[in-house]
Coordinates of C-alpha atoms and ligand atoms in Angstrom, one line a residue:
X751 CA 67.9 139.7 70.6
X752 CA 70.5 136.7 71.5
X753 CA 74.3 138.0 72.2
X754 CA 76.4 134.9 71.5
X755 CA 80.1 135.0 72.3
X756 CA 82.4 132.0 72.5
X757 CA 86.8 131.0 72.7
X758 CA 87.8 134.1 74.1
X759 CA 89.7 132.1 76.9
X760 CA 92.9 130.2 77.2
X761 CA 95.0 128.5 79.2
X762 CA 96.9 131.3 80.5
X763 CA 94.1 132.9 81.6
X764 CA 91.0 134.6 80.9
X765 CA 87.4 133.0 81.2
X766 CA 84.2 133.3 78.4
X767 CA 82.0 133.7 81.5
X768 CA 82.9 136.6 83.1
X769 CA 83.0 138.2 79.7
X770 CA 79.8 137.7 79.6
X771 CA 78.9 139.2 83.4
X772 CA 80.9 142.2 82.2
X773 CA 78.9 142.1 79.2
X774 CA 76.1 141.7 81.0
X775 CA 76.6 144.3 83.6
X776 CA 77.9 147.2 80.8
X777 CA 74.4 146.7 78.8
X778 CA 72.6 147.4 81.9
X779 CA 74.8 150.6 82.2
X780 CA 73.7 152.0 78.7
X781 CA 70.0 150.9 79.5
X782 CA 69.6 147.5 77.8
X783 CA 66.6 145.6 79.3
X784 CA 68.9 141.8 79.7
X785 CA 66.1 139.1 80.6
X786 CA 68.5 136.1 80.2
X787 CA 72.2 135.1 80.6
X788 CA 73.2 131.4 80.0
X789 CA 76.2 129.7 79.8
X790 CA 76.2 126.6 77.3
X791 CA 79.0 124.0 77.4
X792 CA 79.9 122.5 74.5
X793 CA 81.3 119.2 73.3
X794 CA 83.6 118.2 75.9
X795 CA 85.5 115.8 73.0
X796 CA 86.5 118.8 70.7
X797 CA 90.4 118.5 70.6
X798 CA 90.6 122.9 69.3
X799 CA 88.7 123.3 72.7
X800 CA 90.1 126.2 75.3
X801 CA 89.4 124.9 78.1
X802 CA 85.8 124.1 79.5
X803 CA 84.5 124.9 76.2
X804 CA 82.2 126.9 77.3
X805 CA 80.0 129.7 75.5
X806 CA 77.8 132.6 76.7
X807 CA 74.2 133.9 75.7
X808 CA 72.8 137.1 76.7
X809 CA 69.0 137.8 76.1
X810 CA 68.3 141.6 75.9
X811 CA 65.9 144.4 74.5
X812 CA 68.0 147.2 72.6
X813 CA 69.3 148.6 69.7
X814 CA 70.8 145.1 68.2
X815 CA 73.5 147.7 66.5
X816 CA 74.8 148.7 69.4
X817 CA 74.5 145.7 71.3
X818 CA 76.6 144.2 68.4
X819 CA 79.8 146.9 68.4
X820 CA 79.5 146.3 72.8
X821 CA 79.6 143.0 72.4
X822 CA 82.9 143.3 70.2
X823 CA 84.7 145.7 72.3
X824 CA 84.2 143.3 75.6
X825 CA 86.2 140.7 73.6
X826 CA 88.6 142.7 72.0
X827 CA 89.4 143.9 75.8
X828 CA 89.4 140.6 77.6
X829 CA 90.2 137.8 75.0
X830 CA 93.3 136.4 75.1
X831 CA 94.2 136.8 71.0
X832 CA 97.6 135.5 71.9
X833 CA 97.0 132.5 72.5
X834 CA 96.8 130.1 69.7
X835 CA 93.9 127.8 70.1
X836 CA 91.8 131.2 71.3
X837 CA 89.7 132.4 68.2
X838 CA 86.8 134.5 69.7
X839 CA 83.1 134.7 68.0
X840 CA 80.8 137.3 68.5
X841 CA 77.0 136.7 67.1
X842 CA 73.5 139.4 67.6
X843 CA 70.9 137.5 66.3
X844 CA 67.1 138.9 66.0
X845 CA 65.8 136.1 64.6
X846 CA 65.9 132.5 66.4
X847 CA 68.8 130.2 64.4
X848 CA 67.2 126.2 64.4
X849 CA 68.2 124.5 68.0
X850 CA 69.5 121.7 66.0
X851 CA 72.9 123.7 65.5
X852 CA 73.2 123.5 69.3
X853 CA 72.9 119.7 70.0
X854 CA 75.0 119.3 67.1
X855 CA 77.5 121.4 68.7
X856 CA 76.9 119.4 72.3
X857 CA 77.0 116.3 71.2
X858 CA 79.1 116.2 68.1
X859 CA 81.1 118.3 65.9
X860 CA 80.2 121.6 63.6
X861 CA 82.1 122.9 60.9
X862 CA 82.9 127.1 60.6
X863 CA 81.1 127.6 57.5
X864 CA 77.8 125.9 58.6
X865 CA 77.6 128.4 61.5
X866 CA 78.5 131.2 58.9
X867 CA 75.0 130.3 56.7
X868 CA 73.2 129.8 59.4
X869 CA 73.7 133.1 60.5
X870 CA 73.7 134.6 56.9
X871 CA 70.4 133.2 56.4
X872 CA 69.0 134.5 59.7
X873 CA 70.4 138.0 59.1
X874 CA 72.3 137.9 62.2
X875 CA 75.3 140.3 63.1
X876 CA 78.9 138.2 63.7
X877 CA 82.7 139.0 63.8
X878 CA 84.8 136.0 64.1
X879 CA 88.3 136.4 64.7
X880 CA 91.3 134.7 63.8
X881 CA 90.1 131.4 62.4
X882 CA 86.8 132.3 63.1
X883 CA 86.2 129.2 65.3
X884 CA 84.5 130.7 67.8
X885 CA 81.5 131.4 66.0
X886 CA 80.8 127.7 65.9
X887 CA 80.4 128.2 69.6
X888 CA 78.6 131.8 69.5
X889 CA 75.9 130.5 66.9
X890 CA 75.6 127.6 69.0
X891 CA 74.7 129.6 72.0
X892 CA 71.8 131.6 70.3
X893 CA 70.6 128.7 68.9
X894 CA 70.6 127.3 72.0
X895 CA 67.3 125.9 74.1
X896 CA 67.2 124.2 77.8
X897 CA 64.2 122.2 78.6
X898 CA 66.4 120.8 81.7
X899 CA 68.7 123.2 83.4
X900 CA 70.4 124.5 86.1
X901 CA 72.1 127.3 87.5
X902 CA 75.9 128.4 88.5
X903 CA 76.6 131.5 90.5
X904 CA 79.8 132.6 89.7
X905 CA 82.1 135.0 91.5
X906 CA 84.9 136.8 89.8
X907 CA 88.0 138.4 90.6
X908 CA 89.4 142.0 90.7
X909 CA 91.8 142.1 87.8
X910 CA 94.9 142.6 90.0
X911 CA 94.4 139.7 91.6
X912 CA 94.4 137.5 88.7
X913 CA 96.9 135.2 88.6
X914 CA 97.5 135.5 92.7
X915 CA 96.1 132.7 95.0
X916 CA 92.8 133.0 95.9
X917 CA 91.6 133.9 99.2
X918 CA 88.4 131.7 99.8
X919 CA 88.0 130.1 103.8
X920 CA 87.6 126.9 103.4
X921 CA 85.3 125.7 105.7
X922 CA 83.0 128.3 104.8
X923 CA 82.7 126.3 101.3
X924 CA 81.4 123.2 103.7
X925 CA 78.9 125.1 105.6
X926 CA 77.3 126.3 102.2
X927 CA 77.2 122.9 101.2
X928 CA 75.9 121.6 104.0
X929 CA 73.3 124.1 104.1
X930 CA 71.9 123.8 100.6
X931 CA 72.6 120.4 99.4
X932 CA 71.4 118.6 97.6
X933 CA 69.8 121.6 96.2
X934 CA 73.2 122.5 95.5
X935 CA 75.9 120.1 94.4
X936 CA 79.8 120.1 93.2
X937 CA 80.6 123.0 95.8
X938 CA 82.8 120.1 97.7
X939 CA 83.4 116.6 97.5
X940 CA 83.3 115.2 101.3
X941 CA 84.1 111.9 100.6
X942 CA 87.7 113.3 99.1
X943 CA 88.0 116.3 101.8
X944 CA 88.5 118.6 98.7
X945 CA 87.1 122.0 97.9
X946 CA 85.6 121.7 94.3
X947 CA 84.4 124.7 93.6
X948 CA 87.4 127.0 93.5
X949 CA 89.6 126.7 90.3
X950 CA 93.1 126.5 90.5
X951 CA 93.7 127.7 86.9
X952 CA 94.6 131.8 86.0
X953 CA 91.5 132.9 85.1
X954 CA 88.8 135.4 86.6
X955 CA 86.8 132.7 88.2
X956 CA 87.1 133.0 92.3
X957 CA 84.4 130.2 92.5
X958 CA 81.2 128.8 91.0
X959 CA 78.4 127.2 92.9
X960 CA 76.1 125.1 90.8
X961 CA 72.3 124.1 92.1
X962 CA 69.0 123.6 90.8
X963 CA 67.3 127.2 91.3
X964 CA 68.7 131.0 91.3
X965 CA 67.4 131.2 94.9
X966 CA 69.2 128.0 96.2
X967 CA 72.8 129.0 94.5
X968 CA 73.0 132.6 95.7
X969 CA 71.8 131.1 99.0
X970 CA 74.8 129.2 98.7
X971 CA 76.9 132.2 97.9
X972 CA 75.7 134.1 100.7
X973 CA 77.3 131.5 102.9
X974 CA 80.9 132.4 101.3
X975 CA 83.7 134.1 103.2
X976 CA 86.2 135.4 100.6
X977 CA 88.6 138.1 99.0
X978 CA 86.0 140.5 97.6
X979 CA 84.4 139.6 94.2
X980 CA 84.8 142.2 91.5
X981 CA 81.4 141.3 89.9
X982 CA 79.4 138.2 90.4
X983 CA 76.6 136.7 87.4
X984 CA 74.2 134.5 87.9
X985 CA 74.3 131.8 84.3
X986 CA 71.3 129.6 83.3
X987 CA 73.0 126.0 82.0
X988 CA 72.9 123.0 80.8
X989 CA 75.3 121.7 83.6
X990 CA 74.8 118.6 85.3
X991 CA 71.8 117.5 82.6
X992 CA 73.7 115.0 80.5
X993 CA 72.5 116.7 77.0
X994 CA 75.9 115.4 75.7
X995 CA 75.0 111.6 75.9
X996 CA 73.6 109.9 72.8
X997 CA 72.5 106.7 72.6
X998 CA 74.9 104.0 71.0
X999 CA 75.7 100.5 70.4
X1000 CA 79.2 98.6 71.0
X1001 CA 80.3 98.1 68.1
X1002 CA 78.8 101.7 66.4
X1003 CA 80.4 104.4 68.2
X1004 CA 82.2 107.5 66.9
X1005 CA 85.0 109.0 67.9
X1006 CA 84.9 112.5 70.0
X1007 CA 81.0 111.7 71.2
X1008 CA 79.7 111.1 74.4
X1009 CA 77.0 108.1 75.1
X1010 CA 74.9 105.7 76.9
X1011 CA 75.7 102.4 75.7
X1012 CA 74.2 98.6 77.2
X1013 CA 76.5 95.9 77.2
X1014 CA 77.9 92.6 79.7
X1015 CA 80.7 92.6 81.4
X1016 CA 82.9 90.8 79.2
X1017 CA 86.2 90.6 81.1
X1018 CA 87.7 90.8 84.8
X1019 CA 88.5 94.4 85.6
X1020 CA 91.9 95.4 85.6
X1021 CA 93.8 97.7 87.5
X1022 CA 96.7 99.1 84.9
X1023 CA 99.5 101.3 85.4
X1024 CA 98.8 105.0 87.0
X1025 CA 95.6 103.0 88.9
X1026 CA 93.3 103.1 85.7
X1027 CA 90.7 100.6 85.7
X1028 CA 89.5 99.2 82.6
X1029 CA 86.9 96.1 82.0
X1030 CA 85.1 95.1 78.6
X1031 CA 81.5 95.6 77.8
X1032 CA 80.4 93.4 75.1
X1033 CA 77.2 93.0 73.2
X1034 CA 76.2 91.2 70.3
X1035 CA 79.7 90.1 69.6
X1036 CA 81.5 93.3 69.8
X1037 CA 83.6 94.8 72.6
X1038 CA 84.0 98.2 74.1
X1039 CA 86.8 99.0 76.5
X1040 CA 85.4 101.1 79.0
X1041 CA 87.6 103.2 81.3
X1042 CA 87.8 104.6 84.7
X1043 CA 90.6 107.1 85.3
X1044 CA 92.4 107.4 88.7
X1045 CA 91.6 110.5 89.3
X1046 CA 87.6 109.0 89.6
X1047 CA 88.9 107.8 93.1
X1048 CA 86.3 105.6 94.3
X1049 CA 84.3 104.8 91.4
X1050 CA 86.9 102.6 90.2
X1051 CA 86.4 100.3 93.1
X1052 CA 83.1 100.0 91.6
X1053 CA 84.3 99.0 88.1
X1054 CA 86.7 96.9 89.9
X1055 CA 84.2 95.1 91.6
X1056 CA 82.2 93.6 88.4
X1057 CA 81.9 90.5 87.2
X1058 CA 81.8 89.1 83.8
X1059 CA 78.0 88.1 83.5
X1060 CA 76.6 92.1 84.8
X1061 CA 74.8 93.8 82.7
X1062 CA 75.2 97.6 82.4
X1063 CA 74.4 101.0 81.2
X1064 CA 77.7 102.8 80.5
X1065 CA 77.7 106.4 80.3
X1066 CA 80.5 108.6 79.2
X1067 CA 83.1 110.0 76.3
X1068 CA 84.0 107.5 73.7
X1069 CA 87.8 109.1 73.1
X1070 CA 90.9 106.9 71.8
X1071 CA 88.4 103.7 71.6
X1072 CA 87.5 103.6 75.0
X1073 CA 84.9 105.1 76.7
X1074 CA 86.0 106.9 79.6
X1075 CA 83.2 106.0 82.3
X1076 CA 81.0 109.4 83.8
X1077 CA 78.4 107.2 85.4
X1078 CA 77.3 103.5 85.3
X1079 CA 74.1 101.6 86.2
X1080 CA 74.6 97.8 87.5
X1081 CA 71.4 96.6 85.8
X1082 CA 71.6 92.7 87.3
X1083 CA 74.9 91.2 89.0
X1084 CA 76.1 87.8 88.0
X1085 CA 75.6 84.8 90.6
X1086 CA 79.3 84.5 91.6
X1087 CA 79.5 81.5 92.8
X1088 CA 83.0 79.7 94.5
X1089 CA 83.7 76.0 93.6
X1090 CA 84.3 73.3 96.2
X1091 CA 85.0 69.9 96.7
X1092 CA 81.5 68.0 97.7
X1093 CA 80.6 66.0 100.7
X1094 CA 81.0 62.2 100.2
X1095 CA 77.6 60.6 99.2
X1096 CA 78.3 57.8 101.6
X1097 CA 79.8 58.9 105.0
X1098 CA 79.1 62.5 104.2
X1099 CA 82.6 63.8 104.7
X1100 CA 84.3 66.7 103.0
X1101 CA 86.1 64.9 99.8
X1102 CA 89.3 65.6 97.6
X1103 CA 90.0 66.1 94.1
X1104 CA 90.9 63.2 92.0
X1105 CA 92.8 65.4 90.0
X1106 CA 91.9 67.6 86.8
X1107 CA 88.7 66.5 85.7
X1108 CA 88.6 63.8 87.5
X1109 CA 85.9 64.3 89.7
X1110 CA 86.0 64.1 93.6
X1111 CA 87.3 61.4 95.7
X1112 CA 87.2 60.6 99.2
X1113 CA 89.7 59.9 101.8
X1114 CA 87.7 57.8 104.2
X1115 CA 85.5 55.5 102.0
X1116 CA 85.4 54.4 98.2
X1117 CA 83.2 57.2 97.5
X1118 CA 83.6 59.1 94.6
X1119 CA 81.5 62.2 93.2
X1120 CA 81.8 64.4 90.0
X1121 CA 80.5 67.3 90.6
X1122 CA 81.6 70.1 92.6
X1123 CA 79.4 71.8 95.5
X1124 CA 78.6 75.2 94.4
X1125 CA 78.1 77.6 97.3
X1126 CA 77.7 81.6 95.8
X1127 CA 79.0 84.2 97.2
X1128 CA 77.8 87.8 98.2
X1129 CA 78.5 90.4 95.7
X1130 CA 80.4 93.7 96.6
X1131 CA 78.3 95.6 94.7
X1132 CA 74.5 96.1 94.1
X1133 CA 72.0 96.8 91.1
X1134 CA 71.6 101.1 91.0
X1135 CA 73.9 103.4 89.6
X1136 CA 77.0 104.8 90.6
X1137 CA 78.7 108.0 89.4
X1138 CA 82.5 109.6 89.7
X1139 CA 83.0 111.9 92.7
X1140 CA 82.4 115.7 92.7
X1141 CA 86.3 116.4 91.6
X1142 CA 86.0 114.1 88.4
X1143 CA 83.1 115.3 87.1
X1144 CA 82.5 116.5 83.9
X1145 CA 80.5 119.7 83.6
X1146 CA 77.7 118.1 81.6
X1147 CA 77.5 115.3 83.2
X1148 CA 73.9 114.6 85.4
X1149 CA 74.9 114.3 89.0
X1150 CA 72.7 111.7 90.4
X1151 CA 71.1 113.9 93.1
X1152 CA 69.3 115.4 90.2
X1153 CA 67.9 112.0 89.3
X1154 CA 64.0 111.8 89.0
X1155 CA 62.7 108.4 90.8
X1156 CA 61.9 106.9 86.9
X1157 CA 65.6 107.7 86.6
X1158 CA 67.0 106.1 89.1
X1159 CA 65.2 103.1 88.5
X1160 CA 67.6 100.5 86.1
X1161 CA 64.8 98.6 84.5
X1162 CA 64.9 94.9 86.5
X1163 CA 62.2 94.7 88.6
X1164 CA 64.6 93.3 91.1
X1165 CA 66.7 96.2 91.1
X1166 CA 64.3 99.3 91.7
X1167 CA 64.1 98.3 95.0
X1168 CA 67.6 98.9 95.4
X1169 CA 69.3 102.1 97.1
X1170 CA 71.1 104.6 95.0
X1171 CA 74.5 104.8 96.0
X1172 CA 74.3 109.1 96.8
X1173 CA 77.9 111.1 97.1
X1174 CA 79.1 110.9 100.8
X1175 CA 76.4 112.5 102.7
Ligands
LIG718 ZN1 83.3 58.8 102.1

């Protein structure tokens, strides 16, 4: 059977994971065989969303019954039912519900009542409380399938501690980074000196290290000098595999989804208020504004440094009608070129403008030229892609470490040869 819980956190505290590791840990206790735990982040666009929107799915052999009213009392313990955007779900589900519910629930929007047939029809077991959305997010879960995945070790808190600074040494967090990357990922962000893998919100969490195998994250872990963890869970995800990105077109994208769009630079970037950088992408006669935030640090001096003539894949959340950037791939850079006046044709020295449109003059002889000398000049920039630092990133989003070599590679010949810019290493 599939256990499916989802919105049992808010943002005072509380976190769907480590209901699940308790969930997990309290089948085990009354002799539930549990051969899978995943955690399954949703739509990232969903404005009712908790926090992370995350949801959990345990795989276990049992009495489904029992599993069911366990399930139900680990929520009504832990959820935070004051809070009003928290409205738990709880599914047991014998019978596999279609995947399809889950990419719809990834990469777009579900309604309640769709979740509620789908689970009718399958005979499952569900409680949804409140307004019931959470079982939009439970369903999901069961129905959920991950051909790419990773993994997140994630250590929890003793209870009285919630709420209290955590105690996690610092450097510690940089030796099990520098030990397992790029096997592992996210744990810090070097290039920012900042510790990413410690939240600073209320919840359970103490920290979460994300890599590509079980082996390589509690490796990690092991590394870790910190307060002592009440219980510690080990989720399969879809993390850091991009399953939220659709493929669009300027000019045909919908609010609240995320995508990869192609397009030309259509505009000089521009550096707003707050440091925000945004530059047009244009294709086929429509536009798309296409963002990078400040908190993306020094991926905006990528943006910043495009030209109008680039062509690029664009990857990220179309929100407000702009897509705010996750990861971009220069496919060709425009020959910038600068403009100057030419040598004279007959004594070979540097002329003058005759004024606007004019032409060229020169000071020493009758000489005149039209035409100015063209001389280009080296771009800041090169073909490959580039991606937001470790302490912007989305949780869906694909860090490039886990790019294949076909991946990296941005379609012009001329470019494959071309290094991909890798976090600060
Ligand atoms: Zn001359």
């Amino acid at each position: 059977m599939r256990i499916g819980i989802d919105d049992t956190d808010s943002p005072a505290g509380m976190c769907t994971s480590y209901i699940g590791a308790v969930l997990r840990q309290r089948l085990e206790e009354r002799k539930f065989c549990v051969s899978g735990a995943c955690l399954l982040r949703l739509n990232p666009n969903v404005v009712w969303k908790t926090r992370g929107n995350a949801a959990i799915c345990i795989e276990a052999e049992g009495d489904p019954d029992r599993a069911f009213s366990i399930a139900c009392a680990c929520v009504e313990e832990f959820a935070d039912f004051s809070a009003e955007n928290t409205n738990p779900g709880v599914v047991v589900t014998e019978e596999r519900i279609p995947s399809g519910f889950y990419y719809r629930a990834v990469q777009g929007f579900c309604e309640i009542s769709e979740a509620i047939r789908l689970l009718e029809t399958s005979g499952a077991r569900y409680r949804g409380y409140k307004n019931r959305r959470g079982l939009v997010g439970a369903t999901a879960a069961v129905a959920s399938e991950l051909p790419d995945r990773t993994y997140e070790f994630l250590a929890y808190r003793k209870p009285e501690r919630w709420g209290t600074p955590r105690y996690v040494e610092r450097e510690t967090l940089f030796l099990a980074d520098a030990k397992t990357y790029p096997h592992t990922w996210d744990t810090v962000d070097r290039r920012n000196d900042a510790v990413v893998c410690v939240p600073h919100t209320p919840d359970p969490v103490l920290y979460g290290i994300r890599g590509e195998s079980p082996a390589w994250v509690s490796y990690a872990a092991h590394f870790i000098r910190s307060e002592e963890p009440e219980i510690e869970q080990i989720y399969a995800t879809n993390q850091g595999t991009d399953v939220h990105l659709i493929p669009g077109v300027i000019g045909a994208l919908e609010e609240g989804r995320s995508y990869r769009v192609e397009g030309t630079v259509a505009s000089l970037p521009e550096t707003r208020a707050g440091g925000h950088v945004s530059v047009l992408l244009g294709r086929d006669g429509s536009t798309l504004r296409c963002m990078a935030y400040e908190p993306t640090k020094e991926f905006r001096d990528v943006v910043r440094a495009l030209l109008p003539g680039d062509r690029l894949i664009a990857a990220g959340s179309y929100k407000g009608g702009s897509l705010n950037l996750e990861k971009m791939c220069v496919r060709s850079l425009a020959a910038a070129v600068e403009k100057r006046p030419p040598l004279c044709p007959a004594c070979g020295r540097r002329m003058t403008s005759a004024g606007r449109g004019k032409g060229f003059k020169c000071r020493f002889c009758p000489g005149r030229a039209q035409a100015p000398e063209l001389r280009s000049v080296g771009r800041a920039i090169r073909c490959g892609w580039y991606e937001v630092p470790p302490i912007a990133r989305r949780h869906l989003a694909k860090p490039l470490v886990r790019f294949t070599p076909a991946e990296r590679e941005c379609g012009d010949r001329s470019c494959i040869a071309s290094a991909v810019p890798l976090p600060g290493k």
